[in-house]
């Protein structure tokens, strides 16, 4: 990767991991961020931008900075989504909801691997990375815009219904 040996590649993954730790610490310091409904979508847009920039970077040090950003933003996607589910789903349904979520994430991962294999074969790795970045950016911006305008009223959601 970027002409690096295994050790250099591990340093790039370390930059990603440090970014994830920094994102987790940021959410620990500013927990209100996890409560904004549109926040994960905006972070998806930032991750998409980072992925697109990564496809344009050819130096390991700059790639490390971009990977730090991607890791930081990825945590900002996952933690608020889990927080949202924890707060909105009643105790009686929480296990089932998280089991279904885990199953769907696993299936989506496997399907995306097969899908991306075909796309990489057609477009090549860099163009695929560029399109993944652009797609994530657009989905994140659209989702953030919709989420910003959407009023999530827990009083009217299915979560507050009695068994």
Coordinates of N, CA, C and O in Angstrom, one line a residue, residues 35-38 84 88 146-157 159-160:
X35 N -26.4 12.7 20.5 CA -27.9 12.8 20.6 C -28.5 13.5 19.4 O -29.7 13.5 19.2
X36 N -27.7 14.1 18.5 CA -28.2 14.8 17.3 C -28.5 13.7 16.3 O -27.6 13.0 15.9
X37 N -29.7 13.7 15.8 CA -30.2 12.7 14.8 C -29.4 12.8 13.5 O -29.2 11.8 12.9
X38 N -29.0 14.0 13.1 CA -28.4 14.1 11.8 C -26.9 13.9 11.9 O -26.2 13.8 10.8
X84 N -28.6 6.0 19.9 CA -30.0 6.3 19.5 C -30.8 5.0 19.7 O -31.9 5.1 20.3
X88 N -34.0 4.7 22.4 CA -35.3 4.6 21.8 C -36.0 3.2 22.0 O -37.2 3.1 21.9
X146 N -32.0 15.5 5.5 CA -33.3 15.0 5.9 C -33.4 14.9 7.4 O -34.4 15.3 8.0
X147 N -32.3 14.4 8.0 CA -32.3 14.2 9.5 C -32.4 15.6 10.2 O -33.0 15.7 11.3
X148 N -31.8 16.6 9.6 CA -31.8 17.9 10.2 C -33.3 18.5 10.2 O -33.7 19.2 11.1
X149 N -34.0 18.1 9.2 CA -35.4 18.6 9.1 C -36.4 17.7 9.7 O -37.6 18.1 9.9
X150 N -36.0 16.5 10.0 CA -37.0 15.6 10.6 C -37.1 15.8 12.1 O -36.1 15.9 12.8
X151 N -38.3 15.7 12.6 CA -38.5 15.8 14.0 C -38.7 14.4 14.5 O -39.7 13.7 14.2
X152 N -37.8 13.9 15.4 CA -37.9 12.6 15.9 C -38.6 12.7 17.3 O -38.1 13.3 18.2
X153 N -39.9 12.3 17.3 CA -40.6 12.5 18.5 C -40.8 11.1 19.2 O -41.6 10.3 18.8
X154 N -40.1 10.9 20.3 CA -40.1 9.6 20.9 C -41.4 9.3 21.5 O -41.8 8.1 21.7
X155 N -42.2 10.3 21.8 CA -43.5 10.1 22.4 C -44.5 9.4 21.4 O -45.3 8.6 21.8
X156 N -44.2 9.6 20.1 CA -45.1 8.9 19.1 C -44.5 7.7 18.5 O -45.1 7.1 17.6
X157 N -43.3 7.3 18.9 CA -42.6 6.2 18.2 C -43.2 4.9 18.8 O -43.8 4.8 19.8
X159 N -41.5 2.7 20.1 CA -40.8 2.3 21.3 C -41.5 2.6 22.6 O -41.2 1.9 23.6
X160 N -42.4 3.5 22.6 CA -43.1 3.8 23.8 C -44.4 3.1 24.0 O -45.2 3.4 24.9

